[in-house]
XYZ file of C-alpha atoms in Angstrom:
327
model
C 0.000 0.000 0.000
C 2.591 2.405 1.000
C 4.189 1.976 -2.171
C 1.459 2.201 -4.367
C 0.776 5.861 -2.592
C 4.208 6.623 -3.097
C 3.969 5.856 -7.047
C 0.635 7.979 -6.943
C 2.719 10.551 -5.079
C 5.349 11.132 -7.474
C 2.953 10.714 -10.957
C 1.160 13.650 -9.550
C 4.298 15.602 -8.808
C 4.972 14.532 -12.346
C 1.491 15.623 -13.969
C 1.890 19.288 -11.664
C 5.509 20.072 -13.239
C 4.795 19.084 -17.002
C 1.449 20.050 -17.045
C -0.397 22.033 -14.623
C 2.674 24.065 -13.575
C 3.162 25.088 -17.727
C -0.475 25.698 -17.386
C -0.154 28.187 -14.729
C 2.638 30.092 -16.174
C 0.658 30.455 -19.484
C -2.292 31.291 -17.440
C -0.208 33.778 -15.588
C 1.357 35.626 -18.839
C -2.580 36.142 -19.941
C -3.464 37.454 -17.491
C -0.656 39.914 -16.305
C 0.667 40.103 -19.836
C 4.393 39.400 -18.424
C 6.416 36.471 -19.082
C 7.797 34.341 -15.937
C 11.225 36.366 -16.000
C 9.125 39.706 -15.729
C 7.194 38.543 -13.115
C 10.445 37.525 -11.001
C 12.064 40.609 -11.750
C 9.537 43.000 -10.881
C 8.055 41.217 -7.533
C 11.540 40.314 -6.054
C 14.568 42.460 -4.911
C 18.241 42.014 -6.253
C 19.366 39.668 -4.412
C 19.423 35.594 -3.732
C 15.674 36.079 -4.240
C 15.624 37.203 -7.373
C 18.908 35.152 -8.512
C 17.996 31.599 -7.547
C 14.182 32.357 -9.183
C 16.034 33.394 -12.524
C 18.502 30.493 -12.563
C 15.734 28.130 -11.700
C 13.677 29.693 -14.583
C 16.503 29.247 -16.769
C 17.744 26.362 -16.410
C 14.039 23.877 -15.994
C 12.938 25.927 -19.246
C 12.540 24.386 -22.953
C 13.920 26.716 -24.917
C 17.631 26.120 -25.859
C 18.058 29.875 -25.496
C 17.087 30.268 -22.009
C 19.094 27.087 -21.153
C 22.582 28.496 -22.348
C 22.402 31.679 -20.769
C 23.334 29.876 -17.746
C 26.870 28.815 -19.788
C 27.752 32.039 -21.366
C 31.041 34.015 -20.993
C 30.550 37.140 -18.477
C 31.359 39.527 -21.494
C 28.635 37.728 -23.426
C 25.958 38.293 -20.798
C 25.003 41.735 -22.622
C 24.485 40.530 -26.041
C 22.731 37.265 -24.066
C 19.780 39.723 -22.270
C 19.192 41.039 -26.196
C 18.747 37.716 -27.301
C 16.357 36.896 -24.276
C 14.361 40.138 -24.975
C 13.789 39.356 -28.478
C 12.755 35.640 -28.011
C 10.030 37.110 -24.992
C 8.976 39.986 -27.436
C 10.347 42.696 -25.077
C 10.472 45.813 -25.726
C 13.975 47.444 -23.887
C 12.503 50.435 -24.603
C 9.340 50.420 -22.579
C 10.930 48.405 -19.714
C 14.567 49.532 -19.503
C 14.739 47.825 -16.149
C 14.449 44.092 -16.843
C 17.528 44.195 -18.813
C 18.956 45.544 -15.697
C 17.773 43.408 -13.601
C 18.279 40.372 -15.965
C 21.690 41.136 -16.347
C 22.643 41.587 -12.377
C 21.376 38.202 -11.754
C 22.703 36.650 -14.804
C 26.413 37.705 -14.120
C 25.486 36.780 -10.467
C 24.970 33.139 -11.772
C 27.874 32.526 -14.255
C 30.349 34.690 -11.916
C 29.435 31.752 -9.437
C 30.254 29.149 -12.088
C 33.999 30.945 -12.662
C 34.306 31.381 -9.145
C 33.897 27.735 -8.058
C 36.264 26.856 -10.891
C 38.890 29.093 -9.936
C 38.255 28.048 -6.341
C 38.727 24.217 -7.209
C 42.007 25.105 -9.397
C 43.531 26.479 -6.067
C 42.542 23.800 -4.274
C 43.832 21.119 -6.671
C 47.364 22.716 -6.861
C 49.047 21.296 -4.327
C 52.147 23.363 -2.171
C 55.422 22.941 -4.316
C 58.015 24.133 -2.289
C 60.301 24.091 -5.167
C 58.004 27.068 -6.356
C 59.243 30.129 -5.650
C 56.145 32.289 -5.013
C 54.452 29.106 -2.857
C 57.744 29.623 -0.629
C 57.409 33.306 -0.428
C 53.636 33.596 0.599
C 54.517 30.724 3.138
C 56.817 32.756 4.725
C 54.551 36.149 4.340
C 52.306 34.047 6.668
C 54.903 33.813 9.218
C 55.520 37.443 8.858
C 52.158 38.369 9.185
C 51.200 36.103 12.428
C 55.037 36.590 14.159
C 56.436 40.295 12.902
C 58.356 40.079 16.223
C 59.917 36.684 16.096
C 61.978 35.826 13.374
C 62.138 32.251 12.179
C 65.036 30.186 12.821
C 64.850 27.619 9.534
C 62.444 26.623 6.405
C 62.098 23.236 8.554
C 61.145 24.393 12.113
C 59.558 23.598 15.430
C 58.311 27.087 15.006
C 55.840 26.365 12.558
C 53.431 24.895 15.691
C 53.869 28.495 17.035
C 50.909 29.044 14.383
C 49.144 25.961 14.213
C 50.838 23.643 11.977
C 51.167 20.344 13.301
C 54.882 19.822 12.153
C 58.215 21.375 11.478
C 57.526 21.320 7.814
C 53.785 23.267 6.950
C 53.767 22.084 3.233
C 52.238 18.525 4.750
C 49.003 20.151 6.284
C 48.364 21.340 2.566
C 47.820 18.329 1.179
C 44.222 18.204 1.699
C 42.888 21.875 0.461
C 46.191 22.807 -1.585
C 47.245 25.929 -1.867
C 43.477 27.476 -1.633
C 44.146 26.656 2.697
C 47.586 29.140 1.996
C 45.798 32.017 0.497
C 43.054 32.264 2.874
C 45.379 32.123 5.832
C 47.365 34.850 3.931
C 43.971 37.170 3.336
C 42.741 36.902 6.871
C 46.591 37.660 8.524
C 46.541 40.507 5.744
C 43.094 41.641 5.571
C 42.061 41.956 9.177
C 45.364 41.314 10.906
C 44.454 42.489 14.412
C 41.916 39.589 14.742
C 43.974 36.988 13.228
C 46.572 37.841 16.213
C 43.394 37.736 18.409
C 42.875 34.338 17.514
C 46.106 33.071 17.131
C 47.028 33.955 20.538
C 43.831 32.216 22.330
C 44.419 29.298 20.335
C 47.560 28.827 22.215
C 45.836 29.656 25.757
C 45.708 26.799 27.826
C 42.217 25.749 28.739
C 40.409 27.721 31.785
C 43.619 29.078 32.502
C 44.601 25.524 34.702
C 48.394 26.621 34.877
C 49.856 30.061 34.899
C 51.927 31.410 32.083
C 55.548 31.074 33.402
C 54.277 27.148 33.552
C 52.361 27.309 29.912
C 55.257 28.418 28.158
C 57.175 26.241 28.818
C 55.054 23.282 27.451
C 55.147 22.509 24.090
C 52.561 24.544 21.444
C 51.334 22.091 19.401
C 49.918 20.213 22.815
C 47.666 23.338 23.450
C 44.538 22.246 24.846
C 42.985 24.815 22.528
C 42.793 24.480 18.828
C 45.517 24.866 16.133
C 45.032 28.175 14.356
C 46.543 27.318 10.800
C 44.884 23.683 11.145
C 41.797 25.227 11.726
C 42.075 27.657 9.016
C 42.535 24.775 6.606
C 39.534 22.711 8.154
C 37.565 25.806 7.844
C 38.871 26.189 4.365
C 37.553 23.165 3.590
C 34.024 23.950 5.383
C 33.813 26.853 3.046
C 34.472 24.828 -0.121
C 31.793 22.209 0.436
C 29.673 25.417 1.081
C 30.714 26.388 -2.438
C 30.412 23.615 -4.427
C 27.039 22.248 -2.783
C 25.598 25.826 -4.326
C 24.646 26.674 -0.612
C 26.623 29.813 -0.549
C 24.599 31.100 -3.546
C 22.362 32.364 -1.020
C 25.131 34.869 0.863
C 27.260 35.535 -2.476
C 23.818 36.625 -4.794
C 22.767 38.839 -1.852
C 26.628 40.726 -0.829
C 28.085 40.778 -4.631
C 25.952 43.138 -6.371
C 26.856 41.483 -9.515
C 29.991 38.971 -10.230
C 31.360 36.816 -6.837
C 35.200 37.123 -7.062
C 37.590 35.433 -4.858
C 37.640 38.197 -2.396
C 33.840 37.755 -1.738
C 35.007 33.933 -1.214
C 37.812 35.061 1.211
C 36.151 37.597 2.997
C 33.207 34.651 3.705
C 36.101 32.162 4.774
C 37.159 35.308 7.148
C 34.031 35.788 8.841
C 33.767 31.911 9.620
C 36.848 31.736 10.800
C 35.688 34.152 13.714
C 32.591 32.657 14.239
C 34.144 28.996 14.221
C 35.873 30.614 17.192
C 32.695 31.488 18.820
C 31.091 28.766 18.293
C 33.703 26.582 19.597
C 34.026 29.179 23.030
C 30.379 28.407 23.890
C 30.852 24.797 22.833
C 33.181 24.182 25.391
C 34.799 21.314 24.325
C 37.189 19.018 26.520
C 39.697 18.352 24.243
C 40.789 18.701 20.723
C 39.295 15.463 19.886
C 36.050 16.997 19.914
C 36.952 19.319 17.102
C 35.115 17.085 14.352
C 31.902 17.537 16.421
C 32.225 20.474 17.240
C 32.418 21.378 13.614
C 29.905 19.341 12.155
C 27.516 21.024 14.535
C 29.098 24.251 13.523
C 28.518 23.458 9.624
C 24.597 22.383 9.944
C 23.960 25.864 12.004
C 25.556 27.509 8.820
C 23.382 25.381 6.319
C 20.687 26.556 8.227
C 20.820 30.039 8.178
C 21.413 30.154 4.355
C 18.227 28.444 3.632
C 17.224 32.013 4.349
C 16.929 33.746 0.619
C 17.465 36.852 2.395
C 21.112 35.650 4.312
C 24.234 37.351 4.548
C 26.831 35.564 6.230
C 28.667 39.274 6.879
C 26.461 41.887 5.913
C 28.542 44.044 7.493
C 31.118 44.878 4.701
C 29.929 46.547 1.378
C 29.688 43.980 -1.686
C 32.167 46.181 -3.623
C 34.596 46.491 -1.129
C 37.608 44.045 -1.712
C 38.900 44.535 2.350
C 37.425 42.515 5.326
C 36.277 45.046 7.365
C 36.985 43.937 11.281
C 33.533 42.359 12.530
């Protein structure tokens, strides 16, 4: 029985979207005289709103037209509205806004597509330290999170000092290539005086059970805290999956007023860096072996809040700004 009402479930869902849902939309453009893409346009805002409706439009329609405007070059996007105007019988003339508003959203949705490629290309490169300019944004890092402590070798114990797990960082790479790198490079860049924030809690021991004199004198990578530069590539990571699951459409459509570049990606991987930080304060963990809970937990409370169409991750910073400004 239950799966004869699931068959009956799922031929009706099937009869709605071929048939009574084309039915509606003709119905609709009779009886407002506006095609589906008007009718998005002019009831939503810019934003995820309008973006996701317009891609969704796109990409479930028939017409072959429609369908490749979601694979078009950014510097074709112009000449790709025309097109669309034409095939709906448009006139620019008499609504000069649609084309506007068409082509916001529509660099919105292929700047995505370039982004996550150019996102993936970093991550697949892997740290060469035969590579001159891998070698000196390593050591920019160092710079950046120890101006006042010079280090002693390529291969050090030092490198714990900022959360690598080894003497030799180019291991912890492995996973998110050199995409990990440059976002530990924006934040210590970008908003510096909360990357040394977190850095030095990360080395605090936990509810201050021994004093300082006795702390440093342990060794760093045993801090019952986290590891900042291992976190930063976990995080990494967290942001990635965010990307390429299309859940950070939601936050990108509604801060980049038209194409997502990789500082809109950064600046995101910035802001959940602090609030990783947060999170894991009020979590309270016992130990660093809790860290994979911890941020599991941490990436479903992110999921959720970008189901929102209306989200921003961190509002706070203008969309055409290319600088993390200091939460």
């Amino acid at each position: 029985m239950k799966h004869f009402l699931r068959v009956v479930v799922q031929f009706l869902v099937f009869l709605y979207c071929k048939c009574l849902w084309r039915g509606l939309k003709f119905v609709s453009r009779k009886l407002t005289g506006r095609c589906e893409l008007q009718r998005i346009c002019y009831n939503n805002k810019h934003g995820a709103r309008r973006t996701l409706k317009i891609e969704s439009s796109l990409r479930y329609s028939k017409n072959e037209l429609l369908q490749s405007a979601l694979a078009v070059h950014p510097d074709k996007v112009e000449k790709t509205i025309d097109d669309i105007l034409a095939l709906k019988k448009i006139n620019p003339d008499t609504n000069p806004q649609l084309g506007v508003s068409l082509q916001a959203s529509l660099l919105q949705i292929v700047g995505y597509r370039d982004l996550l490629a150019e996102v993936d290309k970093l991550r697949r490169e892997p740290y060469d330290c035969e590579k001159t300019e891998h070698e000196e944004m390593l050591m920019k890092l160092w710079t950046e999170l120890r101006p006042d402590s010079p280090l002693s070798g390529r291969i050090s114990k030092q490198w714990c000092e900022i959360g690598f797990q080894g003497s030799d960082p180019k291991t912890d790479f492995r996973g998110m290539g050199l995409l990990g790198l440059h976002n530990l490079l924006y934040f210590a860049e970008h908003d510096k005086a909360t990357a040394l924030q977190m850095l030095h809690d990360s080395l605090q021991p936990k509810h201050n059970e021994v004093n300082n004199a006795e702390w440093e004198q342990k060794n760093l990578d045993k801090a019952i805290g986290y590891s900042f530069a291992i976190v930063g590539i976990n995080i990494t990571d967290l942001a990635y999956s965010l990307l390429v699951s299309s859940a950070l459409k939601t936050h990108l459509y509604n801060v980049a007023p038209e194409i997502p570049s990789l500082p809109h990606f950064q600046q995101t991987f910035c802001y959940l860096m602090q609030e990783f930080q947060r999170f894991w304060i009020a979590e309270d963990p016992g130990d660093i072996m809790e860290f994979n809970r911890v941020r599991a937990k941490f990436h479903r409370r992110i999921l959720r809040q970008l189901e929102n169409p209306d989200m921003a991750l961190c509002p706070h910073f203008a969309a055409s700004d290319l600088h993390l400004l200091n939460l």
